[in-house]
C-alpha cells in the first residue's frame, strides 16, 4: 500500500519550448503525487506532453525546452533548484530512467557490463561485484550477456537490460518512457508482467508513460491522461476505466478492443492533437470532442472533482448540466 507522504511531488509544473517567436507550452501547470511503491500510468497520444513531463521531472530537458514554472520535489529535495553534481548523485541510486528505445539509449560500442560499471563508478557507494549478474537474472537474462554489445541482443532483451541497469542500486523510483513501444504485443505483455513483479518484490515506485491505455490497465494504480500539454483526467486506474469522466479518456478507451463483455465497434478519436504553438481556445479538446457544446470554445475548463477522479471538462463544472445533444459536428 502507498505510504501517506508522496516521494515525488510535482506542483504547477510548466515547460516551454523557445521557438524564437511565441513560446510553445508543452506541459501546462501539471500537478502529480507519487507515493512509495505506487505505479502511475501517464497516457495520451503522441505530442500531448507525456515524455516532456517525464524529462522535466528528472531534469533531463535540453534546450530549447525549459522549465518556466512550478516545482519538482523528490523525497523532499527540490530537483529544479539542484545543481548537476547533486542530481548526478541521485540518478541511478535514488531514481533511474528507462528510455523509450534501448538501442538509442545504450552505448553501441560498449558491452552491457561495461555500461553497468560506468553507472556504478559514477557513485561513491559500493555495489557488490556480483550485482550486475544479479540484476540481469532478475530481468530474465543470462548474465553471460554482460559481455554482449547492444546490437547482439534482441529488442526485448535490450529493454530488459535497460531495466536491469535501472535496478543496480534498487532506487526508490523508476521513470519509464514507453519502454515497450518497440516490442511486439507478446513481448510487451511479458515485460509489463516482469516490471510489475519486480516492483512488488523491491518496492520501488513507477511512473510509466505510454500511448496505449490497454497496456497500463492491469498494472497501474493511478492513471493520468494528458491532452495538449494538460492533465485532462486523473484518478485510480480502475475508476477511470470503469467510468471515464473526460470525453478524451473515453475516446482512448473506445479505440482499444476489450477482451471482456460484448463486442463493440472500435471508434477512435477523429482529428489529431492540436499544434501547441496555437492551441484551440477554451477547452483544447473541443475541435475533436463528440459532446462539445457552445461554451467549450469560450471557457477554459479547470480540473473538477468527479466522484473519485478529476476531469478537465465543463460538463463537470459546478452548476453545469450536460446538454441533451452536441451542438458541434466533429469531422475526421
Ligand atoms: Fe468536450 Fe466541452 Fe468537455 Fe472539452 S469541455 S471535453 S469540448 S464537453
mmCIF file of C-alpha atoms and ligand atoms in Angstrom:
data_model
loop_
_atom_site.group_PDB
_atom_site.id
_atom_site.type_symbol
_atom_site.label_atom_id
_atom_site.label_comp_id
_atom_site.label_asym_id
_atom_site.label_seq_id
_atom_site.Cartn_x
_atom_site.Cartn_y
_atom_site.Cartn_z
ATOM 1 C CA UNK A 1 0.000 0.000 0.000
ATOM 2 C CA UNK A 2 1.266 3.501 -0.775
ATOM 3 C CA UNK A 3 2.510 5.482 2.233
ATOM 4 C CA UNK A 4 0.923 8.826 3.162
ATOM 5 C CA UNK A 5 3.806 11.122 2.189
ATOM 6 C CA UNK A 6 4.498 11.220 -1.552
ATOM 7 C CA UNK A 7 8.104 10.550 -2.594
ATOM 8 C CA UNK A 8 7.531 12.689 -5.684
ATOM 9 C CA UNK A 9 5.581 15.962 -5.553
ATOM 10 C CA UNK A 10 5.136 17.891 -8.788
ATOM 11 C CA UNK A 11 3.366 21.215 -8.451
ATOM 12 C CA UNK A 12 2.171 23.526 -11.200
ATOM 13 C CA UNK A 13 4.994 22.323 -13.478
ATOM 14 C CA UNK A 14 5.210 24.208 -16.765
ATOM 15 C CA UNK A 15 7.626 23.503 -19.620
ATOM 16 C CA UNK A 16 8.021 25.773 -22.626
ATOM 17 C CA UNK A 17 9.893 25.338 -25.893
ATOM 18 C CA UNK A 18 11.538 28.539 -27.014
ATOM 19 C CA UNK A 19 10.800 28.671 -30.736
ATOM 20 C CA UNK A 20 12.119 32.172 -31.304
ATOM 21 C CA UNK A 21 8.651 33.658 -31.728
ATOM 22 C CA UNK A 22 5.991 32.778 -29.180
ATOM 23 C CA UNK A 23 6.954 30.019 -26.698
ATOM 24 C CA UNK A 24 5.215 26.669 -27.036
ATOM 25 C CA UNK A 25 3.798 25.443 -23.733
ATOM 26 C CA UNK A 26 4.323 21.673 -23.912
ATOM 27 C CA UNK A 27 3.483 20.976 -20.253
ATOM 28 C CA UNK A 28 0.939 23.264 -18.689
ATOM 29 C CA UNK A 29 0.691 23.547 -14.879
ATOM 30 C CA UNK A 30 0.839 19.830 -14.085
ATOM 31 C CA UNK A 31 0.426 18.505 -10.538
ATOM 32 C CA UNK A 32 1.371 14.937 -9.647
ATOM 33 C CA UNK A 33 1.975 12.995 -6.438
ATOM 34 C CA UNK A 34 3.650 9.599 -6.499
ATOM 35 C CA UNK A 35 3.827 7.514 -3.315
ATOM 36 C CA UNK A 36 6.373 4.842 -2.439
ATOM 37 C CA UNK A 37 5.545 1.598 -4.178
ATOM 38 C CA UNK A 38 2.914 3.184 -6.414
ATOM 39 C CA UNK A 39 2.554 2.569 -10.161
ATOM 40 C CA UNK A 40 1.351 5.662 -12.016
ATOM 41 C CA UNK A 41 0.484 5.431 -15.709
ATOM 42 C CA UNK A 42 0.670 8.538 -17.903
ATOM 43 C CA UNK A 43 -1.260 8.136 -21.162
ATOM 44 C CA UNK A 44 -2.190 10.231 -24.172
ATOM 45 C CA UNK A 45 -1.491 10.449 -27.880
ATOM 46 C CA UNK A 46 1.926 11.377 -29.242
ATOM 47 C CA UNK A 47 2.625 15.081 -28.841
ATOM 48 C CA UNK A 48 0.495 15.547 -25.716
ATOM 49 C CA UNK A 49 3.456 16.308 -23.424
ATOM 50 C CA UNK A 50 3.939 12.980 -21.662
ATOM 51 C CA UNK A 51 7.626 12.469 -22.378
ATOM 52 C CA UNK A 52 8.382 16.172 -21.890
ATOM 53 C CA UNK A 53 6.772 15.919 -18.445
ATOM 54 C CA UNK A 54 8.972 12.945 -17.534
ATOM 55 C CA UNK A 55 12.122 14.630 -18.762
ATOM 56 C CA UNK A 56 11.201 17.728 -16.775
ATOM 57 C CA UNK A 57 10.663 15.684 -13.615
ATOM 58 C CA UNK A 58 14.111 14.083 -13.814
ATOM 59 C CA UNK A 59 15.789 17.295 -15.028
ATOM 60 C CA UNK A 60 16.874 15.899 -18.378
ATOM 61 C CA UNK A 61 15.347 18.594 -20.575
ATOM 62 C CA UNK A 62 17.647 20.198 -23.060
ATOM 63 C CA UNK A 63 17.235 23.484 -24.946
ATOM 64 C CA UNK A 64 15.031 24.781 -26.416
ATOM 65 C CA UNK A 65 12.852 23.135 -23.715
ATOM 66 C CA UNK A 66 12.981 24.657 -20.243
ATOM 67 C CA UNK A 67 11.003 24.593 -17.026
ATOM 68 C CA UNK A 68 9.382 28.008 -16.731
ATOM 69 C CA UNK A 69 7.262 27.452 -13.653
ATOM 70 C CA UNK A 70 6.400 25.128 -10.803
ATOM 71 C CA UNK A 71 8.392 22.723 -8.686
ATOM 72 C CA UNK A 72 9.520 19.096 -8.503
ATOM 73 C CA UNK A 73 10.320 17.654 -5.081
ATOM 74 C CA UNK A 74 11.738 14.144 -4.794
ATOM 75 C CA UNK A 75 11.985 12.807 -1.244
ATOM 76 C CA UNK A 76 11.651 16.405 -0.090
ATOM 77 C CA UNK A 77 14.514 17.701 -2.260
ATOM 78 C CA UNK A 78 13.880 20.397 -4.849
ATOM 79 C CA UNK A 79 15.136 18.905 -8.138
ATOM 80 C CA UNK A 80 14.550 22.081 -10.161
ATOM 81 C CA UNK A 81 16.907 24.086 -7.949
ATOM 82 C CA UNK A 82 19.501 21.315 -7.676
ATOM 83 C CA UNK A 83 22.851 21.587 -9.462
ATOM 84 C CA UNK A 84 24.141 18.897 -11.857
ATOM 85 C CA UNK A 85 26.524 17.381 -9.305
ATOM 86 C CA UNK A 86 23.760 16.754 -6.789
ATOM 87 C CA UNK A 87 21.422 15.471 -9.490
ATOM 88 C CA UNK A 88 24.119 13.044 -10.670
ATOM 89 C CA UNK A 89 24.377 11.712 -7.116
ATOM 90 C CA UNK A 90 20.635 10.937 -7.100
ATOM 91 C CA UNK A 91 20.464 9.364 -10.573
ATOM 92 C CA UNK A 92 20.698 5.566 -10.662
ATOM 93 C CA UNK A 93 20.927 5.458 -6.859
ATOM 94 C CA UNK A 94 17.629 7.094 -5.820
ATOM 95 C CA UNK A 95 15.770 7.266 -9.099
ATOM 96 C CA UNK A 96 16.508 5.958 -12.536
ATOM 97 C CA UNK A 97 15.101 6.303 -16.029
ATOM 98 C CA UNK A 98 14.335 3.683 -18.657
ATOM 99 C CA UNK A 99 14.269 5.290 -22.057
ATOM 100 C CA UNK A 100 11.923 4.608 -24.946
ATOM 101 C CA UNK A 101 14.439 2.999 -27.279
ATOM 102 C CA UNK A 102 17.167 0.970 -25.605
ATOM 103 C CA UNK A 103 19.085 0.791 -28.901
ATOM 104 C CA UNK A 104 19.449 4.575 -28.836
ATOM 105 C CA UNK A 105 19.880 4.899 -25.078
ATOM 106 C CA UNK A 106 22.619 2.286 -24.734
ATOM 107 C CA UNK A 107 26.127 2.997 -25.974
ATOM 108 C CA UNK A 108 26.562 0.856 -29.121
ATOM 109 C CA UNK A 109 30.351 0.495 -28.756
ATOM 110 C CA UNK A 110 30.390 -0.661 -25.130
ATOM 111 C CA UNK A 111 29.333 -4.005 -23.725
ATOM 112 C CA UNK A 112 26.319 -4.118 -21.395
ATOM 113 C CA UNK A 113 28.579 -4.968 -18.456
ATOM 114 C CA UNK A 114 30.865 -2.040 -19.200
ATOM 115 C CA UNK A 115 27.873 0.323 -19.207
ATOM 116 C CA UNK A 116 26.716 -1.122 -15.898
ATOM 117 C CA UNK A 117 30.190 -0.463 -14.475
ATOM 118 C CA UNK A 118 30.026 3.164 -15.701
ATOM 119 C CA UNK A 119 26.770 3.653 -13.783
ATOM 120 C CA UNK A 120 28.266 2.056 -10.670
ATOM 121 C CA UNK A 121 31.527 4.040 -10.877
ATOM 122 C CA UNK A 122 29.599 7.309 -11.080
ATOM 123 C CA UNK A 123 28.721 6.861 -7.381
ATOM 124 C CA UNK A 124 30.789 6.531 -4.245
ATOM 125 C CA UNK A 125 28.563 3.812 -2.788
ATOM 126 C CA UNK A 126 29.935 0.307 -3.003
ATOM 127 C CA UNK A 127 27.973 -2.238 -5.009
ATOM 128 C CA UNK A 128 28.588 -5.974 -4.697
ATOM 129 C CA UNK A 129 30.716 -7.316 -7.551
ATOM 130 C CA UNK A 130 28.009 -9.777 -8.474
ATOM 131 C CA UNK A 131 25.240 -7.140 -8.538
ATOM 132 C CA UNK A 132 25.285 -6.745 -12.368
ATOM 133 C CA UNK A 133 24.799 -10.505 -12.760
ATOM 134 C CA UNK A 134 22.098 -10.445 -10.092
ATOM 135 C CA UNK A 135 20.022 -7.713 -11.791
ATOM 136 C CA UNK A 136 20.434 -9.444 -15.163
ATOM 137 C CA UNK A 137 18.983 -12.619 -13.645
ATOM 138 C CA UNK A 138 16.150 -10.579 -12.118
ATOM 139 C CA UNK A 139 15.031 -9.477 -15.573
ATOM 140 C CA UNK A 140 15.412 -12.957 -17.039
ATOM 141 C CA UNK A 141 18.680 -12.529 -18.969
ATOM 142 C CA UNK A 142 21.635 -14.876 -18.632
ATOM 143 C CA UNK A 143 24.484 -12.836 -17.065
ATOM 144 C CA UNK A 144 26.720 -14.085 -19.851
ATOM 145 C CA UNK A 145 25.176 -11.247 -21.877
ATOM 146 C CA UNK A 146 27.004 -8.698 -19.727
ATOM 147 C CA UNK A 147 29.703 -9.352 -22.303
ATOM 148 C CA UNK A 148 27.333 -8.692 -25.217
ATOM 149 C CA UNK A 149 27.028 -5.445 -27.121
ATOM 150 C CA UNK A 150 23.559 -3.894 -27.559
ATOM 151 C CA UNK A 151 23.270 -4.976 -31.210
ATOM 152 C CA UNK A 152 23.801 -8.598 -30.183
ATOM 153 C CA UNK A 153 20.618 -8.604 -28.094
ATOM 154 C CA UNK A 154 17.014 -8.738 -29.291
ATOM 155 C CA UNK A 155 14.796 -5.663 -28.784
ATOM 156 C CA UNK A 156 13.139 -7.268 -25.753
ATOM 157 C CA UNK A 157 16.493 -8.196 -24.211
ATOM 158 C CA UNK A 158 17.819 -4.660 -24.706
ATOM 159 C CA UNK A 159 14.819 -3.197 -22.887
ATOM 160 C CA UNK A 160 15.287 -5.750 -20.122
ATOM 161 C CA UNK A 161 18.972 -4.852 -19.902
ATOM 162 C CA UNK A 162 17.963 -1.186 -19.503
ATOM 163 C CA UNK A 163 15.616 -2.161 -16.684
ATOM 164 C CA UNK A 164 18.384 -4.256 -15.093
ATOM 165 C CA UNK A 165 20.661 -1.210 -15.224
ATOM 166 C CA UNK A 166 17.929 0.876 -13.588
ATOM 167 C CA UNK A 167 17.825 -1.652 -10.731
ATOM 168 C CA UNK A 168 21.561 -1.642 -9.939
ATOM 169 C CA UNK A 169 21.121 0.484 -6.813
ATOM 170 C CA UNK A 170 17.499 -0.541 -6.136
ATOM 171 C CA UNK A 171 16.206 3.042 -6.462
ATOM 172 C CA UNK A 172 13.000 4.294 -4.869
ATOM 173 C CA UNK A 173 11.517 5.384 -8.175
ATOM 174 C CA UNK A 174 11.917 4.333 -11.811
ATOM 175 C CA UNK A 175 10.663 6.559 -14.595
ATOM 176 C CA UNK A 176 9.801 4.657 -17.765
ATOM 177 C CA UNK A 177 9.237 6.394 -21.081
ATOM 178 C CA UNK A 178 7.338 4.000 -23.372
ATOM 179 C CA UNK A 179 9.759 1.143 -22.607
ATOM 180 C CA UNK A 180 7.675 -1.389 -24.536
ATOM 181 C CA UNK A 181 6.764 0.642 -27.630
ATOM 182 C CA UNK A 182 9.299 -1.089 -29.906
ATOM 183 C CA UNK A 183 8.217 -4.584 -28.868
ATOM 184 C CA UNK A 184 5.571 -6.924 -30.242
ATOM 185 C CA UNK A 185 2.467 -7.437 -28.112
ATOM 186 C CA UNK A 186 3.637 -10.734 -26.612
ATOM 187 C CA UNK A 187 6.996 -9.247 -25.561
ATOM 188 C CA UNK A 188 5.165 -6.125 -24.288
ATOM 189 C CA UNK A 189 2.925 -8.150 -22.034
ATOM 190 C CA UNK A 190 5.768 -10.297 -20.751
ATOM 191 C CA UNK A 191 7.877 -7.227 -19.946
ATOM 192 C CA UNK A 192 4.977 -5.482 -18.188
ATOM 193 C CA UNK A 193 4.372 -8.545 -16.015
ATOM 194 C CA UNK A 194 8.059 -8.618 -15.149
ATOM 195 C CA UNK A 195 8.170 -4.904 -14.290
ATOM 196 C CA UNK A 196 5.137 -5.330 -12.011
ATOM 197 C CA UNK A 197 6.632 -8.370 -10.281
ATOM 198 C CA UNK A 198 9.932 -6.573 -9.700
ATOM 199 C CA UNK A 199 8.086 -3.535 -8.390
ATOM 200 C CA UNK A 200 6.133 -5.634 -5.901
ATOM 201 C CA UNK A 201 9.270 -7.510 -4.888
ATOM 202 C CA UNK A 202 11.557 -4.473 -4.483
ATOM 203 C CA UNK A 203 9.014 -1.784 -3.572
ATOM 204 C CA UNK A 204 10.050 0.996 -5.976
ATOM 205 C CA UNK A 205 7.542 3.451 -7.426
ATOM 206 C CA UNK A 206 6.989 3.566 -11.181
ATOM 207 C CA UNK A 207 5.914 6.427 -13.424
ATOM 208 C CA UNK A 208 5.126 4.778 -16.742
ATOM 209 C CA UNK A 209 4.439 6.724 -19.935
ATOM 210 C CA UNK A 210 2.615 5.092 -22.814
ATOM 211 C CA UNK A 211 0.145 5.951 -25.548
ATOM 212 C CA UNK A 212 -1.515 2.568 -25.026
ATOM 213 C CA UNK A 213 -4.332 2.694 -22.448
ATOM 214 C CA UNK A 214 -4.761 -1.078 -22.514
ATOM 215 C CA UNK A 215 -1.125 -1.605 -21.559
ATOM 216 C CA UNK A 216 -1.446 0.123 -18.205
ATOM 217 C CA UNK A 217 -4.959 -1.069 -17.440
ATOM 218 C CA UNK A 218 -3.846 -4.064 -15.390
ATOM 219 C CA UNK A 219 -0.637 -2.633 -13.984
ATOM 220 C CA UNK A 220 -1.040 0.960 -12.828
ATOM 221 C CA UNK A 221 -2.641 2.095 -9.570
ATOM 222 C CA UNK A 222 -3.223 5.691 -10.704
ATOM 223 C CA UNK A 223 -3.785 6.968 -14.207
ATOM 224 C CA UNK A 224 -3.028 10.412 -15.595
ATOM 225 C CA UNK A 225 -4.500 11.242 -19.005
ATOM 226 C CA UNK A 226 -2.762 14.098 -20.842
ATOM 227 C CA UNK A 227 -4.001 16.087 -23.800
ATOM 228 C CA UNK A 228 -2.340 19.087 -25.428
ATOM 229 C CA UNK A 229 0.088 19.543 -22.532
ATOM 230 C CA UNK A 230 -2.573 19.433 -19.830
ATOM 231 C CA UNK A 231 -3.818 16.799 -17.428
ATOM 232 C CA UNK A 232 -7.393 16.138 -18.538
ATOM 233 C CA UNK A 233 -8.184 13.288 -16.160
ATOM 234 C CA UNK A 234 -6.544 11.802 -13.095
ATOM 235 C CA UNK A 235 -7.638 9.102 -10.705
ATOM 236 C CA UNK A 236 -7.470 5.467 -9.726
ATOM 237 C CA UNK A 237 -6.944 3.401 -12.881
ATOM 238 C CA UNK A 238 -9.969 1.215 -12.230
ATOM 239 C CA UNK A 239 -12.211 4.255 -11.735
ATOM 240 C CA UNK A 240 -11.018 5.885 -14.978
ATOM 241 C CA UNK A 241 -11.516 2.657 -16.928
ATOM 242 C CA UNK A 242 -14.936 1.918 -15.426
ATOM 243 C CA UNK A 243 -16.297 5.483 -15.633
ATOM 244 C CA UNK A 244 -14.123 7.793 -17.781
ATOM 245 C CA UNK A 245 -15.180 11.328 -16.891
ATOM 246 C CA UNK A 246 -13.453 13.106 -19.773
ATOM 247 C CA UNK A 247 -14.548 12.556 -23.395
ATOM 248 C CA UNK A 248 -10.881 12.211 -24.417
ATOM 249 C CA UNK A 249 -10.309 9.370 -21.924
ATOM 250 C CA UNK A 250 -13.447 7.712 -23.228
ATOM 251 C CA UNK A 251 -12.179 8.135 -26.789
ATOM 252 C CA UNK A 252 -8.860 6.487 -25.903
ATOM 253 C CA UNK A 253 -10.676 3.605 -24.239
ATOM 254 C CA UNK A 254 -13.039 3.149 -27.193
ATOM 255 C CA UNK A 255 -10.031 2.910 -29.504
ATOM 256 C CA UNK A 256 -8.929 -0.394 -27.929
ATOM 257 C CA UNK A 257 -10.780 -3.707 -28.025
ATOM 258 C CA UNK A 258 -11.994 -5.132 -24.718
ATOM 259 C CA UNK A 259 -11.315 -8.799 -24.077
ATOM 260 C CA UNK A 260 -14.366 -8.971 -21.810
ATOM 261 C CA UNK A 261 -18.050 -8.202 -22.382
ATOM 262 C CA UNK A 262 -19.944 -7.905 -25.662
ATOM 263 C CA UNK A 263 -18.171 -6.989 -28.902
ATOM 264 C CA UNK A 264 -18.124 -3.233 -29.509
ATOM 265 C CA UNK A 265 -17.130 -1.394 -32.688
ATOM 266 C CA UNK A 266 -13.802 0.453 -32.318
ATOM 267 C CA UNK A 267 -14.379 4.142 -32.868
ATOM 268 C CA UNK A 268 -11.103 6.031 -32.382
ATOM 269 C CA UNK A 269 -10.886 9.811 -31.979
ATOM 270 C CA UNK A 270 -11.365 11.999 -35.055
ATOM 271 C CA UNK A 271 -8.643 14.511 -35.940
ATOM 272 C CA UNK A 272 -5.219 14.948 -34.357
ATOM 273 C CA UNK A 273 -3.854 16.709 -31.263
ATOM 274 C CA UNK A 274 -3.515 20.477 -31.770
ATOM 275 C CA UNK A 275 -0.413 22.444 -32.659
ATOM 276 C CA UNK A 276 0.663 23.711 -29.229
ATOM 277 C CA UNK A 277 2.011 26.897 -30.792
ATOM 278 C CA UNK A 278 -1.636 27.792 -31.412
ATOM 279 C CA UNK A 279 -3.810 25.703 -29.089
ATOM 280 C CA UNK A 280 -7.575 25.913 -29.535
ATOM 281 C CA UNK A 281 -9.418 28.475 -27.416
ATOM 282 C CA UNK A 282 -11.428 27.360 -24.398
ATOM 283 C CA UNK A 283 -11.243 23.614 -23.959
ATOM 284 C CA UNK A 284 -8.310 22.377 -26.055
ATOM 285 C CA UNK A 285 -10.192 19.216 -26.932
ATOM 286 C CA UNK A 286 -13.263 20.989 -28.315
ATOM 287 C CA UNK A 287 -12.457 20.625 -32.059
ATOM 288 C CA UNK A 288 -12.417 16.828 -31.604
ATOM 289 C CA UNK A 289 -14.950 16.377 -28.838
ATOM 290 C CA UNK A 290 -18.132 14.489 -29.779
ATOM 291 C CA UNK A 291 -20.119 16.183 -26.989
ATOM 292 C CA UNK A 292 -18.782 19.740 -27.254
ATOM 293 C CA UNK A 293 -21.315 22.485 -26.610
ATOM 294 C CA UNK A 294 -21.418 26.223 -27.099
ATOM 295 C CA UNK A 295 -19.327 27.154 -24.036
ATOM 296 C CA UNK A 296 -16.481 24.789 -24.908
ATOM 297 C CA UNK A 297 -14.586 27.082 -27.329
ATOM 298 C CA UNK A 298 -15.080 30.049 -24.959
ATOM 299 C CA UNK A 299 -14.299 28.830 -21.456
ATOM 300 C CA UNK A 300 -11.106 27.087 -20.369
ATOM 301 C CA UNK A 301 -12.058 24.233 -18.037
ATOM 302 C CA UNK A 302 -10.282 23.502 -14.752
ATOM 303 C CA UNK A 303 -9.807 20.081 -13.226
ATOM 304 C CA UNK A 304 -13.105 19.342 -11.480
ATOM 305 C CA UNK A 305 -13.691 16.596 -8.942
ATOM 306 C CA UNK A 306 -15.927 13.930 -10.470
ATOM 307 C CA UNK A 307 -16.550 11.216 -7.884
ATOM 308 C CA UNK A 308 -13.175 9.580 -7.209
ATOM 309 C CA UNK A 309 -11.445 11.163 -10.245
ATOM 310 C CA UNK A 310 -10.676 14.652 -11.543
ATOM 311 C CA UNK A 311 -11.585 15.730 -15.081
ATOM 312 C CA UNK A 312 -10.911 18.901 -17.082
ATOM 313 C CA UNK A 313 -14.313 19.140 -18.757
ATOM 314 C CA UNK A 314 -17.004 21.794 -18.492
ATOM 315 C CA UNK A 315 -19.632 19.077 -18.286
ATOM 316 C CA UNK A 316 -18.424 18.571 -14.723
ATOM 317 C CA UNK A 317 -18.109 22.236 -13.741
ATOM 318 C CA UNK A 318 -20.133 23.005 -10.617
ATOM 319 C CA UNK A 319 -23.668 24.086 -11.505
ATOM 320 C CA UNK A 320 -23.497 22.926 -15.143
ATOM 321 C CA UNK A 321 -25.752 20.332 -16.677
ATOM 322 C CA UNK A 322 -24.935 18.272 -19.736
ATOM 323 C CA UNK A 323 -26.757 19.407 -22.897
ATOM 324 C CA UNK A 324 -29.014 16.780 -24.460
ATOM 325 C CA UNK A 325 -27.368 16.969 -27.869
ATOM 326 C CA UNK A 326 -23.928 18.063 -29.048
ATOM 327 C CA UNK A 327 -24.078 21.392 -30.863
ATOM 328 C CA UNK A 328 -20.998 20.761 -32.946
ATOM 329 C CA UNK A 329 -20.355 18.295 -35.688
ATOM 330 C CA UNK A 330 -16.974 16.554 -35.445
ATOM 331 C CA UNK A 331 -15.272 15.503 -38.659
ATOM 332 C CA UNK A 332 -12.307 13.215 -39.022
HETATM 333 FE FE1 LIG B 1 -15.754 18.227 -24.660
HETATM 334 FE FE2 LIG B 1 -16.536 20.628 -23.837
HETATM 335 FE FE3 LIG B 1 -15.795 18.795 -22.060
HETATM 336 FE FE4 LIG B 1 -13.985 19.953 -23.614
HETATM 337 S S1 LIG B 1 -15.215 20.962 -22.050
HETATM 338 S S2 LIG B 1 -14.123 17.801 -23.167
HETATM 339 S S3 LIG B 1 -15.135 20.191 -25.532
HETATM 340 S S4 LIG B 1 -17.561 18.706 -23.441
#
